[in-house]
Short mmCIF file of C-alpha atoms in Angstrom, two decimals:
data_model
loop_
_atom_site.label_atom_id
_atom_site.label_comp_id
_atom_site.label_asym_id
_atom_site.label_seq_id
_atom_site.Cartn_x
_atom_site.Cartn_y
_atom_site.Cartn_z
CA MET A 1 -1.08 11.10 17.89
CA ALA A 2 -0.75 9.09 14.68
CA LYS A 3 -1.74 5.44 14.89
CA GLY A 4 0.00 2.49 13.31
CA VAL A 5 0.28 -1.29 13.22
CA LEU A 6 3.29 -3.36 14.26
CA VAL A 7 3.70 -6.59 12.28
CA ASP A 8 5.67 -9.28 14.12
CA ILE A 9 6.49 -11.55 11.16
CA PRO A 10 7.51 -14.73 13.09
CA LYS A 11 4.14 -14.70 14.85
CA CYS A 12 2.12 -14.89 11.63
CA ILE A 13 0.82 -18.39 10.83
CA GLY A 14 -0.67 -17.50 7.44
CA CYS A 15 -4.30 -18.10 8.44
CA GLU A 16 -5.40 -15.22 6.17
CA GLY A 17 -8.07 -14.15 8.63
CA CYS A 18 -6.88 -10.57 8.12
CA SER A 19 -7.52 -10.83 4.37
CA VAL A 20 -11.06 -12.10 4.94
CA ALA A 21 -11.78 -9.40 7.53
CA CYS A 22 -10.54 -6.75 5.08
CA LYS A 23 -12.87 -8.01 2.38
CA LEU A 24 -15.89 -8.19 4.67
CA TRP A 25 -15.40 -4.73 6.22
CA ASN A 26 -14.68 -3.01 2.89
CA GLU A 27 -17.21 -5.07 0.90
CA LEU A 28 -14.62 -6.19 -1.63
CA GLU A 29 -15.25 -8.83 -4.28
CA TRP A 30 -13.19 -11.99 -4.68
CA GLU A 31 -10.81 -11.59 -7.61
CA PRO A 32 -11.16 -14.56 -10.02
CA GLN A 33 -7.39 -14.78 -10.47
CA GLU A 34 -6.91 -15.09 -6.70
CA LYS A 35 -9.36 -17.89 -5.95
CA ASN A 36 -6.88 -20.73 -6.45
CA LYS A 37 -3.71 -18.89 -5.43
CA THR A 38 -1.70 -19.91 -2.37
CA ALA A 39 0.41 -17.62 -0.20
CA LEU A 40 3.48 -19.16 -1.83
CA ASP A 41 2.13 -18.34 -5.30
CA ARG A 42 1.49 -14.73 -4.33
CA ALA A 43 5.01 -14.31 -2.93
CA ALA A 44 6.39 -14.99 -6.41
CA GLU A 45 4.12 -12.48 -8.18
CA PRO A 46 5.40 -9.02 -9.13
CA ASN A 47 2.34 -7.43 -7.52
CA HIS A 48 2.63 -9.38 -4.23
CA GLY A 49 -0.91 -10.66 -4.73
CA LEU A 50 -2.47 -7.19 -4.50
CA TRP A 51 -5.31 -6.46 -6.95
CA PRO A 52 -8.08 -3.83 -7.13
CA GLU A 53 -10.27 -6.03 -4.91
CA GLU A 54 -7.37 -7.46 -2.87
CA TRP A 55 -6.20 -4.75 -0.48
CA THR A 56 -4.22 -7.07 1.77
CA SER A 57 -2.30 -10.19 0.84
CA ILE A 58 -0.42 -12.90 2.72
CA ASN A 59 2.84 -13.94 1.07
CA ARG A 60 4.75 -17.09 2.10
CA TYR A 61 8.52 -17.44 1.93
CA ASN A 62 10.51 -20.63 2.45
CA LEU A 63 13.78 -19.59 4.11
CA GLN A 64 16.74 -20.98 6.02
CA LYS A 65 18.31 -19.79 9.26
CA ASP A 66 21.37 -21.45 10.77
CA GLY A 67 20.77 -24.50 8.60
CA THR A 68 17.12 -24.83 9.65
CA ASP A 69 14.24 -24.58 7.18
CA LEU A 70 11.80 -21.83 8.07
CA ARG A 71 8.45 -20.74 6.72
CA ARG A 72 7.58 -17.07 7.08
CA TYR A 73 4.36 -15.29 6.19
CA VAL A 74 4.25 -11.58 5.42
CA LYS A 75 1.09 -9.48 5.41
CA THR A 76 1.32 -6.99 2.56
CA GLN A 77 -0.74 -3.83 2.01
CA CYS A 78 -0.25 -0.08 1.61
CA PHE A 79 2.25 1.02 4.27
CA HIS A 80 0.54 4.41 4.84
CA CYS A 81 3.64 6.60 4.75
CA GLU A 82 4.04 9.41 7.25
CA GLU A 83 4.65 11.78 4.32
CA PRO A 84 3.16 9.88 1.36
CA ALA A 85 4.67 10.43 -2.07
CA CYS A 86 1.37 9.39 -3.65
CA ALA A 87 -0.47 12.28 -1.96
CA SER A 88 2.20 14.80 -2.95
CA ALA A 89 1.96 13.63 -6.56
CA CYS A 90 -1.85 13.96 -6.61
CA PHE A 91 -2.66 17.50 -7.74
CA SER A 92 -6.42 16.83 -7.48
CA LYS A 93 -6.12 15.95 -3.78
CA ALA A 94 -7.80 12.59 -4.30
CA ILE A 95 -5.21 11.05 -1.96
CA GLN A 96 -4.69 12.58 1.46
CA LYS A 97 -2.97 11.70 4.73
CA LEU A 98 -5.20 11.83 7.80
CA PRO A 99 -3.81 13.00 11.16
CA GLU A 100 -4.74 9.61 12.66
CA GLY A 101 -2.42 7.80 10.24
CA PRO A 102 -4.40 6.39 7.27
CA VAL A 103 -3.65 7.51 3.72
CA ILE A 104 -7.07 7.60 2.04
CA TYR A 105 -8.33 7.85 -1.53
CA ASP A 106 -11.43 9.70 -2.80
CA GLN A 107 -12.37 8.54 -6.30
CA SER A 108 -14.73 11.49 -6.82
CA LEU A 109 -11.67 13.77 -6.93
CA CYS A 110 -9.49 11.49 -9.07
CA VAL A 111 -8.64 12.52 -12.64
CA GLY A 112 -7.05 9.16 -13.53
CA CYS A 113 -3.53 10.47 -14.14
CA ARG A 114 -1.97 7.61 -12.11
CA TYR A 115 0.91 9.83 -10.94
CA CYS A 116 0.34 8.35 -7.49
CA MET A 117 1.19 4.88 -8.79
CA MET A 118 4.44 6.13 -10.28
CA ALA A 119 5.31 8.01 -7.07
CA CYS A 120 4.78 5.10 -4.65
CA PRO A 121 8.21 3.61 -3.81
CA PHE A 122 6.61 0.36 -2.62
CA ASP A 123 4.28 -0.30 -5.60
CA MET A 124 1.17 -0.75 -3.46
CA LEU A 125 -1.48 1.00 -5.58
CA ARG A 126 -3.62 -0.79 -8.15
CA TYR A 127 -5.64 0.62 -11.06
CA GLU A 128 -9.04 -0.65 -12.22
CA TRP A 129 -8.04 -1.17 -15.84
CA LYS A 130 -11.15 -3.15 -16.78
CA LYS A 131 -13.74 -0.62 -15.54
CA ALA A 132 -15.40 2.05 -17.67
CA VAL A 133 -14.80 4.60 -14.91
CA PRO A 134 -11.61 3.29 -13.30
CA GLY A 135 -10.05 4.39 -10.06
CA ILE A 136 -7.12 3.67 -7.79
CA ARG A 137 -7.58 0.91 -5.23
CA LYS A 138 -5.56 0.25 -2.09
CA CYS A 139 -5.79 -0.39 1.63
CA GLN A 140 -7.48 2.56 3.38
CA MET A 141 -6.48 1.40 6.89
CA CYS A 142 -10.15 1.48 7.94
CA PRO A 143 -10.17 5.26 8.57
CA THR A 144 -13.60 5.40 10.23
CA ARG A 145 -12.52 2.73 12.70
CA VAL A 146 -9.16 4.36 13.41
CA ALA A 147 -10.79 7.78 13.86
CA ASN A 148 -12.91 6.23 16.63
CA ASN A 149 -9.85 4.62 18.25
CA MET A 150 -10.81 1.20 16.93
CA GLU A 151 -8.19 -0.97 15.28
CA PRO A 152 -8.36 -1.84 11.57
CA ALA A 153 -10.51 -4.83 10.66
CA CYS A 154 -7.45 -6.91 9.74
CA SER A 155 -5.61 -6.54 13.03
CA SER A 156 -8.80 -6.97 15.08
CA VAL A 157 -9.08 -10.64 14.04
CA CYS A 158 -5.41 -11.72 14.24
CA PRO A 159 -5.37 -14.81 16.52
CA THR A 160 -1.63 -14.88 17.24
CA GLY A 161 -0.79 -11.27 18.07
CA ALA A 162 1.19 -10.83 14.86
CA LEU A 163 -0.61 -7.50 14.33
CA THR A 164 -0.57 -4.88 17.09
CA PHE A 165 -2.48 -1.62 16.70
CA GLY A 166 -1.59 1.50 18.68
CA GLU A 167 0.21 4.83 18.77
CA ARG A 168 3.11 4.79 16.32
CA ASP A 169 5.64 6.05 18.88
CA GLU A 170 4.60 3.35 21.35
CA LEU A 171 4.78 0.68 18.64
CA LEU A 172 8.33 1.72 17.80
CA ALA A 173 9.29 1.37 21.46
CA GLU A 174 7.64 -2.05 21.61
CA ALA A 175 9.40 -3.14 18.43
CA LYS A 176 12.80 -2.18 19.85
CA LYS A 177 12.00 -4.07 23.04
CA ARG A 178 11.09 -7.25 21.13
CA ILE A 179 14.23 -6.99 19.02
CA GLN A 180 16.39 -6.94 22.15
CA GLU A 181 14.49 -9.67 24.01
CA LYS A 182 13.81 -12.12 21.17
CA GLY A 183 16.95 -11.83 19.11
CA TYR A 184 15.27 -10.42 16.03
CA ILE A 185 17.40 -8.69 13.43
CA ASP A 186 18.17 -5.11 14.44
CA LYS A 187 15.87 -3.47 11.95
CA ILE A 188 12.37 -1.96 12.07
CA PHE A 189 11.06 -1.66 8.55
CA GLY A 190 8.98 1.50 8.31
CA GLU A 191 10.76 3.40 11.04
CA LYS A 192 12.66 5.54 8.52
CA GLU A 193 11.91 4.22 5.02
CA ALA A 194 10.59 7.04 2.82
CA GLY A 195 10.43 9.21 5.92
CA GLY A 196 8.62 6.56 7.97
CA THR A 197 5.42 4.55 7.58
CA SER A 198 2.41 3.76 9.76
CA TRP A 199 2.93 0.02 9.27
CA LEU A 200 6.05 -1.28 10.99
CA TYR A 201 7.66 -4.71 10.57
CA ILE A 202 10.11 -6.73 12.67
CA SER A 203 11.61 -10.08 11.74
CA ASP A 204 14.04 -12.79 12.79
CA THR A 205 15.23 -13.25 9.19
CA PRO A 206 16.62 -10.69 6.71
CA LEU A 207 13.87 -8.54 5.26
CA GLU A 208 15.51 -8.60 1.84
CA GLU A 209 14.78 -12.32 1.63
CA MET A 210 11.07 -11.47 1.83
CA ARG A 211 11.18 -8.83 -0.91
CA PHE A 212 11.11 -5.76 1.31
CA ARG A 213 12.43 -2.59 -0.34
CA THR A 214 15.22 -1.86 2.11
CA ASP A 215 17.01 0.33 -0.42
CA VAL A 216 14.41 3.11 -0.21
CA THR A 217 15.69 6.51 0.87
CA THR A 218 15.05 7.60 4.45
CA GLU A 219 14.15 11.10 3.25
CA PRO A 220 10.44 11.91 2.83
CA LEU A 221 9.76 11.56 -0.89
CA PRO A 222 7.50 14.64 -1.19
CA SER A 223 10.64 16.74 -0.70
CA TYR A 224 11.72 15.52 -4.15
CA THR A 225 8.40 15.97 -5.95
CA GLU A 226 6.48 18.92 -4.57
CA GLY A 227 8.36 21.55 -6.57
CA TYR A 228 7.61 19.78 -9.83
CA MET A 229 3.98 18.94 -9.00
CA LYS A 230 3.09 22.60 -8.49
CA ALA A 231 3.39 23.00 -12.25
CA THR A 232 1.23 19.98 -13.09
CA PRO A 233 -2.16 21.74 -13.20
CA ILE A 234 -0.72 24.40 -15.51
CA ILE A 235 0.74 21.75 -17.79
CA GLY A 236 -2.55 19.84 -17.72
CA VAL A 237 -4.60 22.91 -18.75
CA SER A 238 -2.09 23.82 -21.46
CA TRP A 239 -2.11 20.28 -22.86
CA ALA A 240 -5.93 20.29 -22.89
CA ALA A 241 -5.83 23.50 -24.96
CA VAL A 242 -3.35 21.89 -27.39
CA LEU A 243 -5.57 18.83 -27.80
CA ALA A 244 -8.64 21.02 -28.34
CA GLY A 245 -6.80 22.95 -31.04
CA LEU A 246 -5.72 19.76 -32.79
CA PHE A 247 -9.28 18.45 -32.69
CA PHE A 248 -10.57 21.67 -34.28
CA ILE A 249 -7.92 21.60 -37.01
CA ASN A 250 -8.56 17.94 -37.82
CA ASN A 251 -12.33 18.39 -38.00
CA LYS A 252 -12.92 21.92 -39.33
CA ASN A 253 -13.49 20.78 -42.92
CA LYS A 254 -15.30 17.58 -42.04
CA ASP A 255 -18.95 17.22 -43.08
CA PRO A 256 -21.01 17.04 -39.83
CA LEU A 257 -23.15 14.30 -41.37
CA ASP A 258 -20.17 12.00 -42.08
#
């Protein structure tokens, strides 16, 4: 059975213990641009505070409900789609979905086309623009831990129970139970978005107010892309031949000593 994580937004206190645990487990560096950023700063950024070395980010939103000021914190990372568009767009198979739930990336197979970034409906992938040999960076959902029935590093340190790891079907049932008992809005983000995701969110305030993409289709996105991506390797080889021909034409009369 596929695993997942249920995020109970009102329970999050913004301690950022999950972010620290992610960095320690994955041996990530501290991004210079993130050192002095607050959760409120990150919530206003187009990238939600995610960088090549920042795989999880806490975003703070100041909201109102029934005339009362509220502060809500949202943990943001790759949602690990059930049928990931990024994997379907990757003709080199550098991105793959594991049966346990995580969507993982293997840089040794990556050709740097960045089709995965264009395919992701949630804009969760980051590219190492400043590196000589760049790659794609994103949350891996701690696949070695999950494969051994251990929860991801981030959820293992959550002190308030805002993050619950388990079987995805059981998490959906638990989410529906909490919605009925606690008066949360009747919506589980990730239940159907883009065909469903491994990370599920429930909230007592509208998700749109916290920059969730609630307009995403409920159809699995690979159904839109797979037919086109089958032709990508052929196009890539053909384009390489064109470039080789142009190089030969441009350099055939050039003195090799110039």
